[in-house]
Amino acid sequence: MSNFRLETERLVICEFTLDMVHDVHVNSLDDDNRRFVPDEVFENEEEAKETVEFLMSQYGTPDGPLVYPVLTKDAGVNLGYVQFVPLDENTWEIGYHIAKKYTGNGYATEAVKAFLPIITEAKGVVEVHGICLEENKASICVLEKCGFEPVFRGMGIYQEEEREIFKGIWKTK
């Protein structure tokens, strides 16, 4: 999906541009990101730039990952991202991160609720997985508010380690 742009009441979900690198770097450094998705921490702007360039190269490709920044509609503040990532040939996973200083405002839920129907229709996907650490209560709450039905709680592989995870499934209606 190239030239992707989605607006909600408070948010804009669009494609990355290189002028977002600084915000991507800063948003990646919060404690929650380090704790829950350490592979998405960019210690410097060069690491962030390489990742943003790679993500930009994925727009319009069939495989992804498809990652889109989430911005405030009024001021264009970069809050984080929402993503659609292939797990295998027919299975896709939703992902999202809102920088800690912006959490607690419903941004992740608003972004995921708007994004899921659009991205699944575009990709022809009828079922989406949501997987997070069991200790990430905020992420579980987002998944449940967005209609993911819990299907597994227990030990599983997460970030290449055996961890206590939550897994939910969302299906198109």
C-alpha positions as CSV (number, residue, x, y, z in Angstrom):
1,M,0.0,0.0,0.0
2,S,1.8,3.1,-1.1
3,N,0.7,6.6,-0.5
4,F,-1.1,5.4,2.6
5,R,-2.9,8.0,4.7
6,L,-5.6,7.4,7.2
7,E,-7.2,10.0,9.5
8,T,-9.2,9.5,12.7
9,E,-10.7,12.0,15.0
10,R,-7.4,12.9,16.5
11,L,-4.7,11.0,14.5
12,V,-3.1,10.8,11.1
13,I,-1.5,7.4,10.1
14,C,0.7,7.8,7.1
15,E,4.0,6.8,5.5
16,F,7.4,7.5,7.0
17,T,9.5,10.4,5.6
18,L,13.1,11.0,6.5
19,D,12.3,14.1,8.5
20,M,10.7,11.8,11.1
21,V,14.0,10.1,12.0
22,H,14.7,12.2,15.0
23,D,11.3,11.5,16.5
24,V,11.6,7.8,15.8
25,H,14.9,7.8,17.6
26,V,13.6,9.7,20.6
27,N,10.3,7.7,20.8
28,S,12.3,4.5,20.8
29,L,14.3,5.3,23.9
30,D,11.6,5.1,26.6
31,D,11.6,2.5,29.3
32,D,8.6,0.6,28.0
33,N,10.1,0.2,24.6
34,R,13.4,-1.1,26.1
35,R,11.4,-3.5,28.3
36,F,8.8,-4.9,25.8
37,V,10.4,-4.5,22.4
38,P,14.2,-4.0,22.8
39,D,14.8,-4.8,19.1
40,E,12.9,-1.5,18.3
41,V,15.2,0.7,20.4
42,F,17.5,3.0,18.3
43,E,20.4,4.3,20.4
44,N,21.3,7.0,17.8
45,E,19.7,8.7,14.9
46,E,21.8,6.8,12.3
47,E,20.2,3.5,13.5
48,A,16.8,5.1,13.3
49,K,17.5,6.5,9.8
50,E,18.6,3.1,8.5
51,T,15.4,1.5,9.9
52,V,13.1,4.3,8.5
53,E,14.8,3.9,5.1
54,F,14.2,0.2,5.2
55,L,10.5,0.7,6.3
56,M,10.0,3.2,3.5
57,S,11.3,0.7,1.0
58,Q,8.6,-1.8,2.1
59,Y,5.7,0.4,1.0
60,G,4.1,-1.1,-2.1
61,T,5.7,-4.5,-1.6
62,P,3.6,-7.6,-1.0
63,D,5.5,-8.8,2.1
64,G,6.1,-6.0,4.5
65,P,6.7,-5.3,7.3
66,L,4.3,-2.4,6.8
67,V,5.0,0.2,9.5
68,Y,3.3,3.6,9.6
69,P,3.9,6.5,12.0
70,V,1.0,7.8,14.1
71,L,0.9,11.6,14.3
72,T,-1.5,13.9,16.1
73,K,-3.9,15.4,13.6
74,D,-3.8,18.9,15.0
75,A,0.0,19.5,15.5
76,G,1.6,16.6,13.6
77,V,3.4,15.3,16.8
78,N,4.9,11.9,16.1
79,L,3.5,9.6,18.8
80,G,4.7,6.3,17.7
81,Y,3.6,3.8,15.0
82,V,1.2,1.0,14.0
83,Q,2.5,-2.0,12.0
84,F,1.3,-5.0,10.1
85,V,3.9,-7.7,10.0
86,P,3.9,-11.1,8.4
87,L,4.6,-14.0,10.7
88,D,4.5,-16.6,7.9
89,E,2.9,-16.9,4.5
90,N,-0.7,-16.5,5.6
91,T,-0.4,-15.1,9.1
92,W,-0.1,-11.4,10.0
93,E,0.5,-9.7,13.3
94,I,-0.6,-6.2,14.4
95,G,2.0,-4.2,16.3
96,Y,2.0,-0.7,17.8
97,H,4.0,1.6,20.1
98,I,3.1,4.9,21.5
99,A,5.9,6.7,23.2
100,K,5.6,6.6,27.0
101,K,5.1,10.4,27.3
102,Y,1.9,10.1,25.2
103,T,0.4,6.9,26.7
104,G,-2.8,6.7,28.6
105,N,-4.7,8.9,26.1
106,G,-6.2,6.1,24.0
107,Y,-4.0,6.8,21.0
108,A,-3.0,3.1,20.4
109,T,-6.5,1.9,20.6
110,E,-7.7,4.6,18.2
111,A,-4.9,3.9,15.8
112,V,-5.4,0.1,15.8
113,K,-9.2,0.3,15.5
114,A,-8.9,2.5,12.4
115,F,-6.0,0.7,10.9
116,L,-7.1,-3.0,11.1
117,P,-10.1,-2.9,8.8
118,I,-8.2,-0.9,6.1
119,I,-5.0,-2.9,6.1
120,T,-6.7,-6.3,6.3
121,E,-9.0,-5.4,3.3
122,A,-6.0,-4.2,1.3
123,K,-4.0,-7.3,2.1
124,G,-6.9,-9.7,1.8
125,V,-6.4,-11.0,5.4
126,V,-9.3,-12.2,7.5
127,E,-7.5,-13.0,10.7
128,V,-4.8,-11.0,12.6
129,H,-2.7,-12.0,15.6
130,G,-1.9,-9.8,18.5
131,I,1.0,-11.0,20.6
132,C,2.6,-9.3,23.6
133,L,4.2,-10.1,26.9
134,E,1.8,-11.0,29.6
135,E,3.3,-8.3,31.9
136,N,2.4,-5.6,29.3
137,K,-1.1,-5.0,30.7
138,A,-1.5,-1.8,28.6
139,S,-0.9,-3.7,25.4
140,I,-3.3,-6.5,26.4
141,C,-5.9,-3.8,27.1
142,V,-5.5,-2.2,23.7
143,L,-5.9,-5.6,22.0
144,E,-9.0,-6.4,24.0
145,K,-10.6,-3.0,23.3
146,C,-9.9,-3.5,19.6
147,G,-11.8,-6.8,19.5
148,F,-8.9,-9.4,19.8
149,E,-10.2,-12.6,21.5
150,P,-7.7,-14.1,23.9
151,V,-6.6,-17.5,22.6
152,F,-3.4,-18.2,24.6
153,R,-1.7,-17.2,27.8
154,G,1.4,-18.9,28.9
155,M,5.0,-19.6,28.0
156,G,6.0,-19.0,24.4
157,I,8.7,-17.5,22.2
158,Y,8.8,-13.7,22.2
159,Q,11.8,-11.8,20.9
160,E,13.6,-15.1,20.5
161,E,13.3,-15.9,24.2
162,E,10.9,-18.1,26.2
163,R,8.6,-15.7,27.9
164,E,5.1,-15.5,29.4
165,I,2.9,-14.2,26.6
166,F,-0.6,-13.2,25.7
167,K,-2.0,-14.0,22.2
168,G,-5.3,-12.7,20.8
169,I,-7.0,-13.1,17.4
170,W,-9.0,-10.5,15.5
171,K,-11.2,-11.5,12.6
172,T,-12.8,-9.4,9.9
173,K,-16.6,-9.2,10.3
